Amino acid sequence: IAGLCLLAPAGADDAALARSLQGSLNRTSSRVMVRLIERADRASLDVAAWERNPLFHYPLDPPPTAPANVPALTDLDFQGALDAATICDTLAETPLTEYDLTRSAAWEPLVKYLAEWDYDQAAPMLVAGAQVSGEKWGNDLPRPLQQIALIWPHRDQLWVRVEFRPELTWLPLTDDDGDGYPELYAKLAPEVCARSVLAQIRNQYMGSVLAGDELDNYFYTVCSQWYQSLQTYVLEGDEAQPWPTPETEPEVVAELNGGSFEAPAAVIRGTPYGQNIYNIFVFAEGVGASDAATANAPAAGVETGAEIDAGPAVAEGQWQAEVDQWGGSYQAWAQSLAAFQADVRAQLDARPEELRGLIGRDGFLFFRGDMEYLLSGDLRDQPEGGNPWPAIMDFHKQLQARDIELLLVVIPTKAEVYPEKLSEHAPGGAMPYVAPYCRKLLSELAGEGVHVVDLLPEFVARRDTGDEPLYMPQDTHWTNSGLQLAAQIIARHVLALPGWAQMPSTPERYRTQGATCTRMGDICDMLTDAEKATRPPMKLQALQVIEAGGEFYADDPDSPLVMLGDSFTGVFHFEDCQHAGLSAHLARQLGAPIDLIMAQGSGPRIRGRLARRGHDAIEAKKIIIWTMVSRDLYQYWAPWDRIELP
């Protein structure tokens, strides 16, 4: 994946270092987790990413209190989720064989995989997991105090390890593996795991080796799933190969005992609780080399999918027309939304802050960050480093001085396009816009000569006209319909640029084919286990873009047309129905490939990855399309720094 991670089989030195460091992990205090991956099946990759990961060791404040009646070990069956007769305190007491122990699976990604495979058959496992994590021992805490962590198939049974928080000192448990988290082992109740589910786990989840695009995109998909709650970021080539770099924190370097990795498969940095934690993944020798021959090839089939007929550009004077409709000033506009904003604020206050997902209306889920953004004041009044205006204007002027044309695309959040799914107090009418200060910022940027591509008017106008909504109900991102509409709007602006006439393009260069996939949705991962268990995965449609020669579309780093973006440019492109994302469909509209530079959650800071390309590479570019989601204009997690282009 260009600009994400460079998968490669490790050299002997990297593999040896990874093997030596694996045993030194302290899941409650380590700043670095190193994992050597010896098989490229999905189960092994998921265990490497999830098991005992210090990213998941969250602080408990206040600490939980003991129940009045402390249960015995054999009472910990969690309403029958576990077979009480099999509960034991140590791994040695289980019937698991040496072979069984080599075929473990991490519970959380496994049940997500099973739900997307067949929700009805997976539902009993989702419920069992919710029964385990739902026990709070009388404490009013949003996060679980214990969870199923690992599973092992054994004959026709499924055995699990349940891990308990270190603070639960009153329970009759020992820390069998010495990792700081006491645990118990038990067989899942027989009715929880059907034979067909067990067969799917053994034959497909544990048996299928990832290769080609699936393997290349694995760490992007993991980072995408973790991003909203753990602030994860996949370091790109010069940040990760070699690693650590001179900029890596000294205390992190110290944990490596003087070692360094020449070419790790991936380095993920997360900042969940105020300090950086690193996950380093290394493939054992002979594992992990991408094999183009085994990559998924386009399926035989005809071009399918209805085109979205994007209308004319927003009329001149649109910005002023909005203000006039809403009372003549942005202040009056904001005041007219008082009832809507009060309802949004009440929903936020009623939900524990640790739960980043909120339940809306008609099956729609919303991300806390999107809702907080709707309550912002003037975006230019944020403290120094929070105001996006100076960084945007500086980037615009730097590109202007190089005769590079900039298109700024601010992608509206789902809450802006479907506010009535969030609150009954949402405004109606032709322009039910609920983020007036984003509109103000965009109009002021346009007034200073920045070429703003305004998606919101056409998104609102067309949100109810297709077979699917423009955004996934259980996810923060858009659907195939939403990204296609965005591609057509952006293409219209590109084709109108003076510089486009000198750029090579080939009409009818690309065709499409239909594809389907299932996705639980990133907001589902921000709910409680009990809430997750009631939500089947979404069935999604996509259109994969294919070259005239039959190969899947691929971004081209040598293209003079660059797209800078965050996860909105990655969805459907690097995960789920791949080769079907925003850059692919923009390329199809233009008849020319795109150079995509993207990073999870990094729309504002993605300029840094462009800068690291170097002077000559930047000078070769003619048009830069800078995309970001609108919520990042408010209280972004990092400073809106000016970034000097070389």
XYZ file of C-alpha atoms in Angstrom:
646
model
C 0.000 0.000 0.000
C 1.622 3.209 -1.071
C 2.314 5.363 1.948
C 1.018 2.875 4.507
C 3.191 -0.112 5.295
C 5.716 -2.047 3.295
C 5.215 -5.751 3.919
C 8.298 -7.883 3.466
C 9.685 -11.121 4.852
C 12.057 -10.320 7.659
C 15.755 -10.909 7.529
C 17.333 -13.257 10.024
C 18.438 -10.394 12.290
C 14.942 -8.887 12.521
C 13.375 -12.267 13.202
C 15.950 -13.099 15.886
C 15.440 -9.726 17.597
C 11.662 -10.118 17.515
C 11.915 -13.593 19.010
C 14.172 -12.332 21.801
C 11.892 -9.407 22.709
C 8.541 -11.204 22.687
C 9.054 -12.577 26.183
C 9.863 -9.195 27.744
C 6.412 -7.697 27.184
C 4.643 -6.283 30.240
C 1.078 -5.691 29.120
C 0.384 -3.176 31.901
C 3.436 -0.952 31.407
C 5.376 -1.723 28.208
C 5.526 0.988 25.573
C 6.504 -1.537 22.877
C 4.935 -4.834 21.853
C 6.961 -6.930 19.397
C 5.396 -9.909 17.634
C 7.032 -12.456 15.322
C 4.425 -13.868 12.926
C 5.225 -17.408 11.830
C 2.057 -18.155 9.849
C 0.101 -15.822 7.589
C -3.350 -17.228 8.310
C -5.980 -14.848 9.664
C -6.052 -16.447 13.115
C -2.301 -16.094 13.648
C -2.304 -12.479 12.502
C -5.202 -11.618 14.792
C -3.578 -13.283 17.809
C -0.386 -11.326 17.113
C -2.347 -8.068 17.017
C -4.782 -8.590 19.913
C -3.315 -10.905 22.538
C -1.980 -9.094 25.641
C -1.583 -5.882 23.674
C -0.681 -2.985 26.027
C -2.768 -0.681 23.821
C -5.815 -2.252 25.494
C -4.688 -1.764 29.109
C -6.869 1.195 29.979
C -6.841 3.009 33.334
C -9.679 2.299 35.768
C -10.714 5.363 37.755
C -12.190 4.908 40.263
C -11.144 1.314 40.917
C -13.981 -1.226 41.240
C -15.301 -2.287 44.628
C -15.852 -5.866 45.757
C -19.360 -7.373 45.785
C -21.030 -8.269 49.053
C -20.942 -11.953 48.195
C -17.710 -13.096 46.602
C -18.325 -15.983 44.173
C -16.444 -19.257 44.135
C -14.435 -20.171 41.051
C -17.077 -22.617 39.806
C -19.745 -19.887 40.103
C -18.059 -17.852 37.352
C -20.071 -19.300 34.478
C -21.643 -15.912 33.578
C -25.270 -16.995 33.274
C -24.391 -20.209 31.542
C -22.068 -18.815 28.888
C -19.401 -21.184 30.214
C -19.778 -24.852 31.133
C -19.524 -24.552 34.931
C -18.272 -28.117 35.341
C -15.171 -27.343 33.269
C -14.074 -24.068 34.911
C -10.469 -24.241 36.115
C -7.768 -21.866 37.244
C -4.779 -22.988 35.185
C -4.103 -24.025 31.623
C -2.578 -27.277 32.822
C -5.965 -28.376 34.170
C -7.582 -28.179 30.733
C -7.654 -31.071 28.256
C -5.969 -28.924 25.579
C -3.187 -30.727 23.768
C 0.107 -29.283 22.630
C -1.297 -29.093 19.106
C -4.474 -27.368 20.323
C -2.389 -24.674 21.989
C -0.691 -23.831 18.686
C -4.098 -23.086 17.096
C -5.494 -20.282 19.211
C -7.698 -17.414 18.072
C -8.287 -13.968 19.569
C -11.911 -13.654 20.642
C -12.782 -10.103 19.563
C -11.659 -10.285 15.920
C -12.930 -13.861 15.666
C -16.513 -13.052 16.630
C -16.447 -10.036 14.300
C -15.293 -12.335 11.482
C -18.021 -14.875 12.288
C -20.745 -12.224 12.480
C -19.789 -10.963 9.037
C -19.737 -14.568 7.760
C -23.155 -15.617 9.134
C -24.717 -13.447 11.818
C -27.468 -15.885 12.752
C -25.032 -18.719 13.406
C -22.582 -16.412 15.222
C -25.214 -14.728 17.424
C -24.934 -17.191 20.363
C -21.194 -16.460 20.565
C -21.832 -12.716 20.540
C -24.346 -13.149 23.350
C -21.944 -15.336 25.358
C -19.197 -12.731 25.039
C -21.631 -10.024 26.181
C -22.661 -12.121 29.205
C -19.035 -12.414 30.271
C -18.110 -8.761 29.766
C -21.427 -7.475 31.107
C -20.801 -8.576 34.706
C -19.666 -5.477 36.638
C -19.921 -6.872 40.200
C -22.196 -4.008 41.248
C -19.936 -1.294 39.845
C -21.263 1.388 37.508
C -18.490 1.256 34.924
C -18.852 1.485 31.134
C -15.872 -0.699 30.287
C -15.699 -4.436 30.979
C -13.861 -5.847 33.969
C -13.322 -9.197 32.284
C -13.519 -10.503 28.733
C -13.004 -13.662 26.762
C -9.512 -13.241 25.307
C -8.532 -16.455 23.486
C -10.247 -19.589 22.202
C -8.927 -23.042 21.311
C -10.891 -25.644 19.328
C -10.590 -29.057 21.003
C -12.358 -31.972 19.331
C -15.992 -30.799 19.094
C -15.539 -28.212 21.838
C -14.402 -24.630 22.098
C -12.289 -23.733 25.129
C -11.715 -20.134 26.212
C -9.467 -18.041 28.405
C -11.326 -15.335 30.330
C -9.040 -12.544 31.519
C -9.884 -10.360 34.529
C -8.627 -6.888 35.323
C -5.736 -6.767 37.831
C -7.929 -4.722 40.204
C -10.327 -7.630 40.831
C -8.238 -8.928 43.715
C -11.237 -10.349 45.583
C -11.969 -13.089 43.022
C -10.593 -16.607 43.688
C -8.194 -16.489 40.750
C -4.483 -16.793 40.138
C -2.412 -15.207 37.402
C -1.421 -18.461 35.739
C 0.692 -16.911 32.986
C 2.129 -14.060 35.093
C 1.024 -11.246 32.814
C -0.733 -9.177 35.490
C -4.220 -10.282 34.461
C -5.674 -13.262 36.415
C -7.614 -15.688 34.265
C -9.770 -18.774 34.200
C -10.241 -21.457 31.573
C -13.449 -23.208 30.604
C -15.371 -24.807 27.789
C -18.009 -22.665 26.137
C -21.499 -23.975 26.769
C -22.287 -26.522 23.997
C -25.218 -24.526 22.603
C -23.003 -21.463 22.079
C -20.884 -22.883 19.260
C -22.601 -24.957 16.580
C -20.663 -27.572 14.623
C -20.894 -25.431 11.486
C -19.320 -22.499 13.351
C -16.542 -24.697 14.675
C -15.902 -25.957 11.143
C -15.731 -22.397 9.838
C -13.199 -21.497 12.513
C -11.007 -24.513 11.810
C -11.220 -24.654 8.041
C -11.415 -21.033 7.002
C -10.433 -18.677 9.817
C -7.506 -20.827 10.912
C -6.862 -22.594 7.629
C -6.857 -19.915 4.944
C -3.522 -18.194 4.351
C -3.682 -14.521 3.466
C -1.784 -13.459 0.366
C -1.674 -10.643 -2.138
C -3.999 -7.740 -1.335
C -5.477 -9.448 1.725
C -2.089 -9.657 3.407
C -0.879 -6.275 2.191
C -3.969 -4.594 3.638
C -4.182 -6.494 6.916
C -2.470 -3.910 9.123
C -4.354 -1.043 7.500
C -7.618 -2.812 8.371
C -6.528 -3.394 11.971
C -5.457 0.228 12.328
C -8.768 1.349 10.858
C -10.669 -0.702 13.420
C -8.620 0.649 16.331
C -8.242 4.254 15.243
C -11.213 5.970 16.879
C -10.655 4.450 20.339
C -6.868 4.015 20.388
C -5.661 6.804 18.054
C -3.620 4.342 15.997
C -1.452 5.209 13.024
C 0.546 2.960 10.692
C 4.020 4.430 10.235
C 5.127 4.646 6.626
C 8.419 3.515 5.085
C 10.892 6.160 6.226
C 9.250 6.321 9.669
C 9.366 2.547 10.154
C 12.233 1.107 8.116
C 14.513 1.056 9.996
C 12.866 1.400 13.395
C 13.355 2.956 15.908
C 14.242 6.274 14.333
C 16.191 9.170 15.909
C 12.817 10.741 16.811
C 11.586 7.708 18.790
C 11.191 8.376 22.532
C 14.291 7.353 24.572
C 12.251 5.303 27.012
C 10.785 3.347 24.099
C 14.225 2.753 22.599
C 15.424 1.503 25.995
C 12.857 -1.311 25.918
C 14.569 -2.709 22.810
C 17.817 -3.378 24.703
C 19.885 -1.739 21.994
C 18.200 -3.560 19.116
C 16.669 -2.140 15.955
C 14.587 -3.525 13.117
C 15.760 -3.059 9.554
C 12.476 -3.927 7.817
C 9.524 -4.695 10.117
C 6.322 -5.727 8.354
C 4.445 -2.927 10.082
C 4.828 -0.454 12.922
C 1.580 0.799 14.490
C 1.709 3.703 16.903
C -1.224 4.301 19.220
C -1.878 7.052 21.745
C -4.871 5.821 23.715
C -4.093 7.260 27.144
C -1.682 10.161 26.661
C 1.577 8.454 25.654
C 2.678 6.621 22.542
C 2.626 2.815 22.513
C 4.152 0.917 19.584
C 3.226 -2.418 18.026
C 6.005 -3.959 15.924
C 5.126 -6.861 13.632
C 7.832 -8.961 12.006
C 7.327 -11.877 9.645
C 9.466 -14.933 10.210
C 11.773 -15.831 7.348
C 9.802 -17.207 4.433
C 6.498 -15.729 5.664
C 4.779 -12.613 4.406
C 6.189 -12.039 0.939
C 3.312 -10.717 -1.130
C 2.607 -13.031 -4.036
C 0.961 -11.215 -6.886
C -0.004 -14.533 -8.449
C -2.205 -15.382 -5.472
C -3.798 -11.958 -5.166
C -7.512 -11.806 -5.828
C -8.127 -11.365 -9.535
C -11.170 -9.610 -10.953
C -14.111 -11.944 -11.300
C -15.579 -12.636 -14.683
C -18.701 -10.577 -15.157
C -20.279 -7.618 -16.826
C -20.034 -4.008 -15.852
C -22.773 -3.203 -13.380
C -24.055 -0.519 -11.076
C -26.117 2.549 -11.829
C -24.247 5.780 -12.349
C -25.003 8.698 -10.048
C -25.751 11.720 -12.165
C -23.938 14.499 -10.339
C -25.604 17.823 -10.971
C -24.148 21.252 -11.659
C -21.677 22.916 -9.353
C -22.959 24.929 -6.425
C -24.246 28.221 -7.747
C -22.308 31.398 -7.153
C -23.675 33.121 -4.088
C -24.507 29.833 -2.346
C -22.615 30.782 0.799
C -24.536 34.034 1.247
C -27.836 32.330 0.429
C -27.255 29.935 3.307
C -26.601 32.730 5.770
C -29.656 34.646 4.561
C -31.853 31.592 5.022
C -30.605 31.053 8.558
C -31.152 34.556 9.922
C -28.553 36.772 8.276
C -25.508 35.868 10.381
C -23.641 32.803 11.555
C -24.446 33.719 15.151
C -28.164 33.784 14.376
C -27.782 30.504 12.507
C -26.164 28.864 15.533
C -28.837 30.255 17.869
C -31.612 28.836 15.692
C -30.130 25.359 16.277
C -30.363 25.674 20.064
C -32.901 22.866 20.542
C -30.965 20.520 18.264
C -27.662 21.289 19.967
C -29.197 20.900 23.434
C -30.432 17.433 22.478
C -27.014 16.466 21.074
C -25.322 17.728 24.250
C -27.784 15.822 26.431
C -27.087 12.598 24.530
C -23.349 13.093 24.990
C -23.734 13.826 28.698
C -25.931 10.781 29.254
C -23.441 8.400 27.667
C -20.182 7.446 29.464
C -17.339 9.271 27.738
C -15.390 6.029 27.291
C -18.119 4.773 24.946
C -17.344 6.574 21.713
C -20.373 5.201 19.870
C -23.902 6.532 20.417
C -27.188 5.038 19.312
C -29.289 7.216 17.050
C -32.628 6.689 15.347
C -33.758 4.149 12.733
C -30.700 1.931 13.213
C -28.144 4.726 12.757
C -25.114 4.868 15.039
C -23.022 8.002 15.554
C -19.446 8.698 16.604
C -18.948 10.903 19.661
C -16.354 13.037 17.849
C -18.858 13.860 15.085
C -21.412 15.001 17.646
C -18.916 17.111 19.597
C -17.953 18.833 16.348
C -21.604 19.886 15.853
C -21.380 21.895 19.100
C -18.307 23.904 18.061
C -18.156 27.671 17.992
C -16.258 29.621 15.358
C -13.510 27.269 14.191
C -11.069 30.140 13.779
C -11.453 31.044 17.458
C -9.779 27.846 18.624
C -6.489 28.240 20.543
C -3.208 28.439 18.663
C -2.547 25.100 17.012
C -6.252 24.275 16.958
C -7.290 26.860 14.378
C -6.999 25.221 10.934
C -6.972 28.512 8.992
C -3.218 29.338 9.120
C -2.132 25.826 8.062
C -4.612 25.641 5.186
C -3.741 29.083 3.872
C -0.008 28.391 4.187
C -0.320 25.147 2.211
C -2.417 26.905 -0.434
C 0.208 29.637 -0.857
C 3.137 27.213 -1.005
C 1.452 25.246 -3.794
C 0.394 28.432 -5.579
C 4.033 29.591 -5.634
C 4.966 26.310 -7.365
C 2.125 26.607 -9.883
C 0.409 23.527 -8.393
C -3.384 23.729 -8.245
C -5.062 22.801 -4.941
C -8.583 21.486 -4.438
C -9.710 21.400 -0.783
C -12.386 18.773 -0.147
C -13.926 18.808 3.347
C -16.031 15.653 3.684
C -19.189 16.149 5.756
C -19.868 13.784 8.635
C -22.847 11.447 8.652
C -24.464 13.655 11.304
C -24.378 16.627 8.903
C -26.059 14.714 6.102
C -28.574 12.818 8.271
C -29.138 15.059 11.332
C -32.705 13.787 11.761
C -31.271 10.313 12.513
C -29.484 11.899 15.472
C -32.220 14.100 16.934
C -35.913 14.784 16.487
C -35.014 18.467 16.809
C -32.991 18.473 13.584
C -34.030 21.192 11.140
C -35.885 20.347 7.944
C -36.117 22.077 4.603
C -33.813 22.146 1.602
C -30.732 23.152 3.588
C -30.911 21.479 7.010
C -27.288 22.296 7.762
C -26.292 21.824 11.393
C -22.608 22.896 11.375
C -22.760 26.635 10.590
C -19.173 27.368 11.565
C -17.806 24.833 9.100
C -19.804 26.623 6.421
C -18.330 29.916 7.625
C -14.758 28.596 7.422
C -15.269 27.183 3.920
C -16.819 30.402 2.652
C -13.919 32.446 4.073
C -11.337 30.116 2.523
C -13.101 30.377 -0.825
C -13.071 34.151 -0.432
C -9.271 34.051 -0.101
C -8.871 32.120 -3.343
C -8.783 28.540 -2.035
C -10.597 26.232 -4.462
C -13.139 24.623 -2.120
C -15.001 21.544 -3.352
C -18.260 21.691 -1.391
C -19.853 18.244 -1.117
C -22.591 18.999 1.405
C -25.290 20.607 -0.803
C -25.391 17.727 -3.269
C -25.055 15.131 -0.523
C -28.101 16.561 1.258
C -30.041 16.891 -1.992
C -29.385 13.267 -2.970
C -29.290 11.510 0.384
C -32.676 9.803 -0.072
C -32.661 9.197 -3.814
C -30.793 5.889 -4.141
C -31.132 2.295 -3.000
C -28.820 2.878 -0.039
C -27.951 5.846 2.178
C -24.808 7.829 1.416
C -23.270 6.743 4.756
C -23.200 3.348 6.433
C -25.684 3.285 9.333
C -23.218 1.500 11.672
C -20.011 3.187 10.493
C -18.501 6.663 10.284
C -17.750 6.309 6.559
C -19.673 6.639 3.354
C -21.184 3.874 1.242
C -20.458 3.080 -2.386
C -23.151 5.615 -3.335
C -21.575 8.323 -1.207
C -18.036 7.886 -2.465
C -19.181 7.658 -6.085
C -21.114 10.902 -5.738
C -18.038 12.516 -4.171
C -15.829 11.228 -7.014
C -18.125 12.735 -9.609
C -18.307 16.106 -7.844
C -14.514 16.235 -7.464
C -14.004 15.148 -11.081
C -16.203 18.008 -12.250
C -13.904 20.449 -10.459
C -10.720 18.795 -11.758
C -11.942 18.915 -15.353
C -12.552 22.657 -15.000
C -8.980 23.404 -13.869
C -6.688 25.149 -16.367
C -3.940 22.618 -15.721
C -6.078 19.606 -16.549
C -5.994 20.267 -20.297
C -2.245 19.491 -20.374
C -2.589 16.202 -18.465
C -2.774 12.843 -20.241
C -6.008 10.899 -19.946
C -7.651 8.007 -21.751
C -11.443 8.019 -21.919
C -13.023 4.618 -21.245
C -9.745 3.413 -19.738
C -11.553 1.757 -16.834
C -14.628 -0.379 -16.370
C -16.331 -1.621 -13.218
C -17.721 -4.818 -11.798
C -20.079 -5.312 -8.893
C -18.849 -6.707 -5.589
C -20.402 -7.349 -2.190
C -19.051 -7.565 1.334
C -20.197 -7.494 4.944
C -18.998 -5.047 7.576
C -19.948 -4.695 11.223
C -19.038 -1.004 11.183
C -16.414 0.893 13.135
C -19.001 2.437 15.481
C -20.125 -1.050 16.530
C -16.633 -1.480 17.979
C -17.345 1.547 20.213
C -20.457 0.023 21.823
C -20.799 -2.332 24.745
C -20.685 -6.050 23.969
C -24.391 -6.306 24.774
C -25.192 -3.528 22.290
C -22.980 -5.084 19.629
C -24.732 -8.433 19.954
C -28.032 -6.960 18.749
C -26.643 -5.508 15.519
C -26.123 -7.740 12.481
C -23.396 -6.699 10.034
C -24.248 -4.515 7.082
C -24.466 -6.004 3.607
C -22.576 -3.607 1.340
C -22.381 -3.129 -2.407
C -19.398 -1.719 -4.279
C -18.110 -1.218 -7.788
C -14.536 -2.386 -8.270
C -12.571 -0.483 -10.899
C -10.706 -2.549 -13.496
C -8.143 -1.600 -16.124
C -8.899 -2.254 -19.780
C -6.398 -5.118 -19.644
C -8.327 -6.860 -16.885
C -6.232 -5.958 -13.829
C -7.677 -4.265 -10.765
C -7.122 -0.508 -10.622
C -3.941 0.487 -8.753
C -2.901 3.983 -7.660
C 0.158 5.398 -9.414
C 2.767 7.276 -7.320
C 4.090 8.875 -10.528
C 0.767 10.471 -11.449
C 0.807 14.291 -11.602
C -2.568 14.240 -9.842
C -2.304 13.613 -6.072
C -5.038 12.848 -3.569
C -4.195 13.419 0.106
C -6.611 11.809 2.514
C -7.651 9.904 5.594
C -9.744 6.757 6.053
C -12.481 8.085 3.768
C -10.057 7.435 0.905
C -9.189 3.984 2.273
C -12.640 2.519 2.818
C -13.618 0.161 -0.042
C -10.103 0.638 -1.436
C -7.806 -1.117 1.033
C -10.480 -3.050 2.955
C -13.840 -4.732 2.377
C -14.586 -4.546 -1.382
C -11.119 -3.465 -2.462
C -10.126 -1.417 -5.540
C -13.464 0.376 -5.196
C -12.593 3.508 -3.219
C -12.583 7.233 -3.881
C -9.297 7.372 -5.806
C -10.326 4.444 -8.025
C -13.617 6.064 -8.958
C -12.070 9.492 -9.469
C -9.532 7.845 -11.789
C -12.399 6.218 -13.668
C -14.140 9.572 -14.058
C -10.956 11.232 -15.340
C -9.493 8.382 -17.373
C -6.173 8.680 -15.530
C -4.706 7.086 -12.383
C -4.301 8.955 -9.092
C -1.355 9.149 -6.712
C -3.030 8.432 -3.357
C -1.240 9.422 -0.151
C -3.337 8.458 2.854
C -3.085 7.698 6.540
C -5.707 6.748 9.085
C -7.095 9.813 10.870
C -4.470 12.089 9.343
C -6.325 14.324 6.921
C -4.901 17.532 8.464
C -1.356 16.133 8.821
C -1.155 14.170 5.591
C 0.765 17.109 4.114
C 3.794 15.757 6.012
C 3.775 12.584 3.943
C 3.739 14.658 0.786
C 6.677 16.712 2.109
C 8.694 13.557 2.763
C 8.476 12.711 -0.938
C 11.115 15.394 -1.518
C 11.448 18.465 -3.727
C 11.706 16.749 -7.106
C 8.694 14.510 -6.521
C 6.550 17.456 -5.442
C 7.635 19.611 -8.384
C 6.372 16.871 -10.734
C 2.821 17.237 -9.407
C 0.266 19.462 -11.123
C -2.935 19.080 -9.068
C -3.334 18.217 -5.396
C -6.707 17.189 -3.976
C -6.594 17.521 -0.196
C -9.453 15.663 1.489
C -10.333 15.530 5.183
C -13.422 14.824 7.257
C -15.036 17.958 8.666
C -14.860 16.881 12.331
C -11.057 17.227 12.158
C -11.512 20.989 11.839
C -12.532 21.039 15.514
C -10.330 19.949 18.430
C -8.125 17.800 16.235
C -5.891 15.465 18.249
C -2.653 17.096 17.010
C -1.661 20.714 16.257
C -2.557 22.208 12.885
C 1.078 22.992 12.143
C 2.405 24.689 9.067
C 4.410 22.077 7.149
C 7.184 23.342 4.911
C 7.426 21.641 1.535
C 11.028 21.030 0.397
